[in-house]
Coordinates of C-alpha atoms in Angstrom, one line a residue:
X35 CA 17.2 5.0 -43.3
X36 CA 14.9 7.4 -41.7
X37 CA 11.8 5.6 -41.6
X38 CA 13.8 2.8 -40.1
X39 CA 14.8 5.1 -37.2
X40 CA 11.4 6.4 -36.8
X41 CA 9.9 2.7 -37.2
X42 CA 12.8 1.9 -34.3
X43 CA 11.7 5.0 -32.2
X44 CA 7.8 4.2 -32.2
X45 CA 8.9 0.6 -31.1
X46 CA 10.2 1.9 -28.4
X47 CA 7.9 4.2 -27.2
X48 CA 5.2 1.4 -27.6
X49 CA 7.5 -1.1 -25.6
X50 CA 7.6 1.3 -23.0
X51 CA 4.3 2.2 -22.7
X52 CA 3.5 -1.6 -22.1
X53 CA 6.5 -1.6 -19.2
X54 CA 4.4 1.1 -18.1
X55 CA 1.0 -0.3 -17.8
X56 CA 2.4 -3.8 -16.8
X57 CA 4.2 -2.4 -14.0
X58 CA 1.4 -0.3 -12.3
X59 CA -0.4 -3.7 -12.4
X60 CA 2.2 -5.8 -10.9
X61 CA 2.8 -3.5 -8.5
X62 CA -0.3 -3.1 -7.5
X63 CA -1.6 -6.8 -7.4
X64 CA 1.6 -7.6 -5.1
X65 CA 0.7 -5.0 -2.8
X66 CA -2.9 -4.3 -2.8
X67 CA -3.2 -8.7 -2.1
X68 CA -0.5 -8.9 0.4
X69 CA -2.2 -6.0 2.4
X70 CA -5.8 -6.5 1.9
X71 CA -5.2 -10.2 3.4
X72 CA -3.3 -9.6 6.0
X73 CA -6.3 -6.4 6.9
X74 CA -8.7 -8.8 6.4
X75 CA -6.2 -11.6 8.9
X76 CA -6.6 -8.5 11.3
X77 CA -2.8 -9.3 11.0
X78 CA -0.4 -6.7 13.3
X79 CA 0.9 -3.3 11.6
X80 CA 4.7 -4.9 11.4
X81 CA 3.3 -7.8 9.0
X82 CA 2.2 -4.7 6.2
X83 CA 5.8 -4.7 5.0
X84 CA 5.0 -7.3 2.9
X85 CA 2.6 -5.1 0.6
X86 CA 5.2 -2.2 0.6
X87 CA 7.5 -4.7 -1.9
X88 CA 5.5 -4.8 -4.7
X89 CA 6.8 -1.8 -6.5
X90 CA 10.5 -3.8 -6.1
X91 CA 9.6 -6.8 -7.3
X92 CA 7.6 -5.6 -10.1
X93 CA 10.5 -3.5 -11.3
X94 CA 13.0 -6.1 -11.1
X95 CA 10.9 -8.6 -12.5
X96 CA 10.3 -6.7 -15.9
X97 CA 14.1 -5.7 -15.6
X98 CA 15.3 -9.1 -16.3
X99 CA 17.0 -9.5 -19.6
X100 CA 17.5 -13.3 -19.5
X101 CA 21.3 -12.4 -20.2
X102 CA 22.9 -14.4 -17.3
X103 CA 26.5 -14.1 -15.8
X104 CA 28.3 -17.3 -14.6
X105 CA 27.3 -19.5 -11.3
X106 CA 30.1 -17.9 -9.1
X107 CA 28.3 -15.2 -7.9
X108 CA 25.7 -17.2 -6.4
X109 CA 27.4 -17.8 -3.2
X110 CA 28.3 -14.5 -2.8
X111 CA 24.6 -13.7 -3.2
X112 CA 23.4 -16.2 -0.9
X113 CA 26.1 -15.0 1.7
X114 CA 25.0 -11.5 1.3
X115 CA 21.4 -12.2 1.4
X116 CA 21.7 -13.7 4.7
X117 CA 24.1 -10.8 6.7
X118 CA 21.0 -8.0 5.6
X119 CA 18.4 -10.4 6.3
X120 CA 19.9 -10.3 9.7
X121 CA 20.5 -6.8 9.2
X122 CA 17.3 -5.8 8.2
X123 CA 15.6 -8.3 10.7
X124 CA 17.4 -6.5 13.7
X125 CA 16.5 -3.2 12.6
X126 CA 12.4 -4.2 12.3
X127 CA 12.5 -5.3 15.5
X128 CA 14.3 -2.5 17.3
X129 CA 11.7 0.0 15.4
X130 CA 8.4 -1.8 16.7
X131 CA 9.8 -2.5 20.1
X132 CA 11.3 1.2 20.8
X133 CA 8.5 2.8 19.2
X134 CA 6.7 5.3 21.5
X135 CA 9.0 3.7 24.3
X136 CA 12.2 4.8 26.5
X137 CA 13.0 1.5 27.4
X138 CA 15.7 0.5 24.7
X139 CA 16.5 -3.3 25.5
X140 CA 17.4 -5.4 22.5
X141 CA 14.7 -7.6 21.7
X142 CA 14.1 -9.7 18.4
X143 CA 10.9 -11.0 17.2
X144 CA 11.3 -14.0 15.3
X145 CA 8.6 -13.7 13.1
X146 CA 9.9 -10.4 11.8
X147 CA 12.5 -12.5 10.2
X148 CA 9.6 -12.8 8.0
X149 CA 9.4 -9.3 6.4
X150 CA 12.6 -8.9 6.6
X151 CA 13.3 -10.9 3.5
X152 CA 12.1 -8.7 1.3
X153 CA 14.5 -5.6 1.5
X154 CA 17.4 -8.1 2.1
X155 CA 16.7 -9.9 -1.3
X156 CA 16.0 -6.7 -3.2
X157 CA 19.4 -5.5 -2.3
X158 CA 21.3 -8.7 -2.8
X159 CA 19.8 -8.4 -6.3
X160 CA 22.9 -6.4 -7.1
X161 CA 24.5 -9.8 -7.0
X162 CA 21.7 -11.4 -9.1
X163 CA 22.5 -13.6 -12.1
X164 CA 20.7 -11.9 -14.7
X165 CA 22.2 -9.1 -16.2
X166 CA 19.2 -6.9 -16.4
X167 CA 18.4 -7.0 -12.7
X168 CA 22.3 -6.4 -11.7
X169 CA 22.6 -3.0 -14.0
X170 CA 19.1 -2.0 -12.8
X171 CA 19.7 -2.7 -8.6
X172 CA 23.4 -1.3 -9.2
X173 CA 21.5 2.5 -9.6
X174 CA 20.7 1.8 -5.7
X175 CA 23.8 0.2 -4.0
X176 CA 26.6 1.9 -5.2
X177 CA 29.2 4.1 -2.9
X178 CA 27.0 7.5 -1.9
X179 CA 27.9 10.4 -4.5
X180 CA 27.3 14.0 -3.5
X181 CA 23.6 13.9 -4.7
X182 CA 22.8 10.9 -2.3
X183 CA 23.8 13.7 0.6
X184 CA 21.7 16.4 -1.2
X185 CA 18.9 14.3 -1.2
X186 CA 19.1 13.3 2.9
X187 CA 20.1 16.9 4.2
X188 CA 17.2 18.3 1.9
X189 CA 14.3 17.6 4.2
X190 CA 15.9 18.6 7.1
X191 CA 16.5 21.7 5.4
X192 CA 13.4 22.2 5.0
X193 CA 12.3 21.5 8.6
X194 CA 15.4 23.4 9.8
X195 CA 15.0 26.5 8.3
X196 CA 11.5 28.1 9.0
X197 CA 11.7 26.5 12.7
X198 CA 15.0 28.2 13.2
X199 CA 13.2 31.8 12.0
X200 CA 9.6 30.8 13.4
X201 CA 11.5 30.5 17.0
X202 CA 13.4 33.6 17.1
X203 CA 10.1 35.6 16.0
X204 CA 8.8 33.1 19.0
X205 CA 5.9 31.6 16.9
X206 CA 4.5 28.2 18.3
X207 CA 6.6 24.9 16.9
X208 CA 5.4 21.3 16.5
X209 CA 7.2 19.3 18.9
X210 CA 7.3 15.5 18.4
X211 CA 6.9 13.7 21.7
X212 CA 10.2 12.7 23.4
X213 CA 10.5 9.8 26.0
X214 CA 13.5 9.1 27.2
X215 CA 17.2 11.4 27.7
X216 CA 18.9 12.2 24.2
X217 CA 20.7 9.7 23.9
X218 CA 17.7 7.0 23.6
X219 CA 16.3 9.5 21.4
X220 CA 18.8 9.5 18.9
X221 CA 19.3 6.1 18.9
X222 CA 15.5 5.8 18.3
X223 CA 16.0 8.1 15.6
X224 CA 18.4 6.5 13.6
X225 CA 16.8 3.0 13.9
X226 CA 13.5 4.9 12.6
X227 CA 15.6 6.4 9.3
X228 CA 16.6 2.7 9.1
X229 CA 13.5 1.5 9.4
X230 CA 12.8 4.0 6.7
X231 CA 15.4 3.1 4.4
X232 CA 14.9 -0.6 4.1
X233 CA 11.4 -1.2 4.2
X234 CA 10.0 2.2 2.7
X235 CA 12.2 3.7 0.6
X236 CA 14.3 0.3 -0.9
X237 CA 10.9 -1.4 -1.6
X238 CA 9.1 1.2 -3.6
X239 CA 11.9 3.8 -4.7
X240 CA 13.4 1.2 -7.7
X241 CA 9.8 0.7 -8.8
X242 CA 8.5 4.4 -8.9
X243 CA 11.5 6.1 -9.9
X244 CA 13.7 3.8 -11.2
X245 CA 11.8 1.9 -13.7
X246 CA 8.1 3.8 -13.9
X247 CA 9.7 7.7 -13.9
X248 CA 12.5 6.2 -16.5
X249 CA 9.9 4.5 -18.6
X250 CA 7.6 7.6 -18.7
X251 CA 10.4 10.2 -19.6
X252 CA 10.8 8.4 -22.3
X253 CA 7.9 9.9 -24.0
X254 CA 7.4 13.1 -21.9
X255 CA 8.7 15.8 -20.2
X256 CA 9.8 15.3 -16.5
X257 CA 7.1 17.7 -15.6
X258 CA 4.6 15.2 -16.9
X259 CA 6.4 12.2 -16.3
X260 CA 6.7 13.2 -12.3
X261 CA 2.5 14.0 -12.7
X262 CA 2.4 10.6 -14.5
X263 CA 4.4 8.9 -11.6
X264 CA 2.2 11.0 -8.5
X265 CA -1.0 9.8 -9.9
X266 CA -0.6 5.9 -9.4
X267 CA 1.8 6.5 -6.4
X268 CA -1.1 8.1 -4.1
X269 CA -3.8 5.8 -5.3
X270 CA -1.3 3.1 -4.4
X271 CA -1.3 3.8 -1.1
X272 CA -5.1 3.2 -0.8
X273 CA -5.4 0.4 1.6
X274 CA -3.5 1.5 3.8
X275 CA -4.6 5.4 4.1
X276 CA -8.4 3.5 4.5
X277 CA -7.8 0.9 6.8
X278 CA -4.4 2.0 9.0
X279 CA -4.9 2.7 12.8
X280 CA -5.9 6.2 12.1
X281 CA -7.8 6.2 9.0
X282 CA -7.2 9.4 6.7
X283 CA -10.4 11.5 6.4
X284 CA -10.7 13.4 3.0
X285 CA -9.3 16.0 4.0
X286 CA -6.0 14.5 5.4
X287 CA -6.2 12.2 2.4
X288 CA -6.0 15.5 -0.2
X289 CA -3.7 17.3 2.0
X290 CA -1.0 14.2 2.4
X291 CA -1.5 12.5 -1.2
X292 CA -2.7 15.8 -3.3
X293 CA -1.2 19.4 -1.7
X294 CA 2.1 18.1 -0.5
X295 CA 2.7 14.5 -2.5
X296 CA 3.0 16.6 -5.5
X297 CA 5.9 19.3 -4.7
X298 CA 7.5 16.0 -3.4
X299 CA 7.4 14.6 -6.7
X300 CA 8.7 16.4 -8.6
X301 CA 11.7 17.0 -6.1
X302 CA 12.5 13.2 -6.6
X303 CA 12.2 13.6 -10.0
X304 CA 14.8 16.4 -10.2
X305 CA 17.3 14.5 -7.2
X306 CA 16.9 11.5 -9.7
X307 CA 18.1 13.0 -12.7
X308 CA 20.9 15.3 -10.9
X309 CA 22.2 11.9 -9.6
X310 CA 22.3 10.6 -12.7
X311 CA 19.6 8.9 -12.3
X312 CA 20.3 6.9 -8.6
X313 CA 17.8 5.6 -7.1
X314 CA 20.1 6.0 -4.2
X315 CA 19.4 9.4 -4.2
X316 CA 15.8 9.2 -4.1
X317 CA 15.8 6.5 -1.7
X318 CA 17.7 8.6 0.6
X319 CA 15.1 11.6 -0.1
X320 CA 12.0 9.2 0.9
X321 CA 13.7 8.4 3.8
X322 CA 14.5 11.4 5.3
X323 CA 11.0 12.6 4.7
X324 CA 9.3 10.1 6.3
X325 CA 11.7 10.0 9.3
X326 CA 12.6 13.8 10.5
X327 CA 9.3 15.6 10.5
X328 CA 8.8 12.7 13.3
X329 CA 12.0 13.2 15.1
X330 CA 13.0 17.4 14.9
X331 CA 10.8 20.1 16.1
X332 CA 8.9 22.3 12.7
X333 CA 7.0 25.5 12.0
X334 CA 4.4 24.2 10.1
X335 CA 3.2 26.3 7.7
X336 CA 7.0 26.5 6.7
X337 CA 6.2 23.0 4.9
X338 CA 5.7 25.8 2.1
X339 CA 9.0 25.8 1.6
X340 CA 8.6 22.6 0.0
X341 CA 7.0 24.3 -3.2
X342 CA 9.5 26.6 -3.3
X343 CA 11.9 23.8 -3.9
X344 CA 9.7 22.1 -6.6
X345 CA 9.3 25.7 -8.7
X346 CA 13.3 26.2 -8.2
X347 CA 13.9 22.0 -9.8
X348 CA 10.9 22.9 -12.8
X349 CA 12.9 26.5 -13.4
X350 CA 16.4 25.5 -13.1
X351 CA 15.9 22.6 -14.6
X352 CA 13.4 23.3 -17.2
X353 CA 11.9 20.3 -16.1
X354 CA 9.2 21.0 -19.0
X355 CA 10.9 20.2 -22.4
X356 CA 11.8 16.3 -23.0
X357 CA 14.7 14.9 -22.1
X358 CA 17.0 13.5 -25.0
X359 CA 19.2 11.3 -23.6
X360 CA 18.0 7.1 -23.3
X361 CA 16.7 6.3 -20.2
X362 CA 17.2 3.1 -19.7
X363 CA 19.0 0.0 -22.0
X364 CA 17.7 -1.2 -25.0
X365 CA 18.5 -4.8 -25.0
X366 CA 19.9 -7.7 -23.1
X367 CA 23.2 -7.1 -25.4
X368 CA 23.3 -3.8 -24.8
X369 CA 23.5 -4.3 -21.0
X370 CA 26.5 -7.0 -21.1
X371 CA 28.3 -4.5 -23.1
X372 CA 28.1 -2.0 -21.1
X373 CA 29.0 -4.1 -18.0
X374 CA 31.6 -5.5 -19.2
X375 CA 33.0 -1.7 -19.8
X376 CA 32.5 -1.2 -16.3
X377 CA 29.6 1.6 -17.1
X378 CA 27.3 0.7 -13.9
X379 CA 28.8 3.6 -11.9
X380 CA 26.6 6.2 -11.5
X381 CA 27.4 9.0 -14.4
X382 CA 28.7 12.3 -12.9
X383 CA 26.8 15.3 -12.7

């Protein structure tokens, strides 16, 4: 009996080492093609968005189980599919038109509709008819839990905090550039966190932490895992960081992908497993990173703060002895079972 468990355990551990590897190469031939063509097409910035998919689709790719769920809920996937593409359409246009401008009008570009597909059918995947994509999509659209709140008022924590102290000891602040009366900028703003959401943080959160982090803690720590996860996510970014408006020097490069990527890490990894493993929460994480350091005035050597947070998750969290609990589902019958229980709800903390 107990060389049958161990014989079950390697099986797994080797099964998930070739998730591993297969998705890092998926995900990287999606989006390393889709940008280096459209770079090479001298295509405009907003066409990019195709690239950013690939660590989606790769995830929900390998998360098909083949175990598939009656015709009905096609319609209501096709009908969802089409109110975010709208949605998501909308939202890409607003965020290139109002960028760096104070004149709001509401303008569409039709071939935004273009990218806009992307986001709209990864998150209509929660209708999808295979079982194995429907439990894996359902750790990202589910009703926000107190950790999905955590994870978006984090960063402006962190923003908030040393700017508040650094401007009543009247130290200098970093200001991002306003056009336009508040009201325009907050309405930039939120279209930005938008932006953020649905074609950042939907399109590579369910690859890097919901299928590679779950895959890799189930063989190491989430110390490791999380160094496992950084490595491939900053080389990932490659062709953008060498061929984007602004190319990165080295030293931007280390600072961005090396310094301050890491700390970040391992915060998502310790948001992702406080949720219970939502990829909600680190989707909502992502976002606000990428969106308030661009919208709300910062001290910036208070960016320290951020590995404060990260030692706090490793200590309190003992993020350096393996996790015992299953990460993910064994087996296509494993996955009806527990949907038809009703276990896709995110488990309480």
């Amino acid at each position: 009996m107990e060389k049958t468990v161990e014989w079950c355990e390697a099986l797994n551990r080797r099964s998930s080492s070739v998730g591993v590897w297969t998705y890092i190469a998926l995900a990287f031939a999606f989006s390393w093609t889709a940008w280096i063509v459209a770079i090479k097409l001298h295509a405009r910035e907003e066409f990019l968005n195709f690239g950013t998919a690939g660590p989606a689709f790769a995830a929900m790719i390998l998360s098909r189980q083949r175990q598939f769920s009656p015709s009905r809920s096609v319609p209501w996937r096709v009908v969802t599919f089409s109110v975010l593409l709208v949605l998501c359409w909308i939202v890409l246009s607003l965020h290139y038109s109002w960028r760096g401008s104070s004149d709001l009008r509401f303008a569409l570009n039709v071939w935004l509709i273009g990218p806009a597909i992307f986001p709209a059918w990864i998150i209509s995947g929660v209708l999808s008819k295979d079982a194995g994509v429907r439990w894996f999509l359902r750790r990202l659209v589910h009703p926000p839990n107190r950790w999905s709140i955590i994870a978006f008022l984090l960063f402006p924590a962190i923003l908030i905090i040393p700017g508040f102290i650094a401007h009543l000891l009247h130290l200098p602040l970093v200001t991002p550039e306003r056009h336009g009366p508040t009201s325009a900028l907050a309405a930039a703003g939120t279209v930005f966190f938008l932006y953020n959401i649905l074609f950042v943080a939907v399109l590579e959160e369910p690859g890097w932490r919901g299928f590679l982090l779950d895959r890799l803690q189930q063989r190491y720590s989430p110390l490791l895992a999380s160094m496992a996860v950084w490595l491939p996510w900053a080389l990932w970014h490659a062709p953008l960081d060498y061929f984007r408006p602004v190319r990165f020097s080295l030293v931007m490069y280390l600072q961005i992908r090396v310094i301050f990527l890491i700390p970040i890490v391992i915060i998502l990894t310790w948001l992702y497993n406080r949720s219970g493993r939502s990829i909600q929460a680190s989707a909502a994480f992502h976002a606000s990173m990428n969106t308030f350091p661009f919208v709300l005035p910062y001290f910036a050597p208070g960016f320290a703060l951020l590995f404060i947070v990260a030692a706090y998750a490793v200590v309190a969290d003992r993020m350096w002895r393996k996790r015992n609990k299953p990460a993910f589902p064994a087996s296509s019958t494993e996955v009806a079972h527990e949907e038809s229980l009703g276990m896709f709800k995110v488990p309480p903390v």
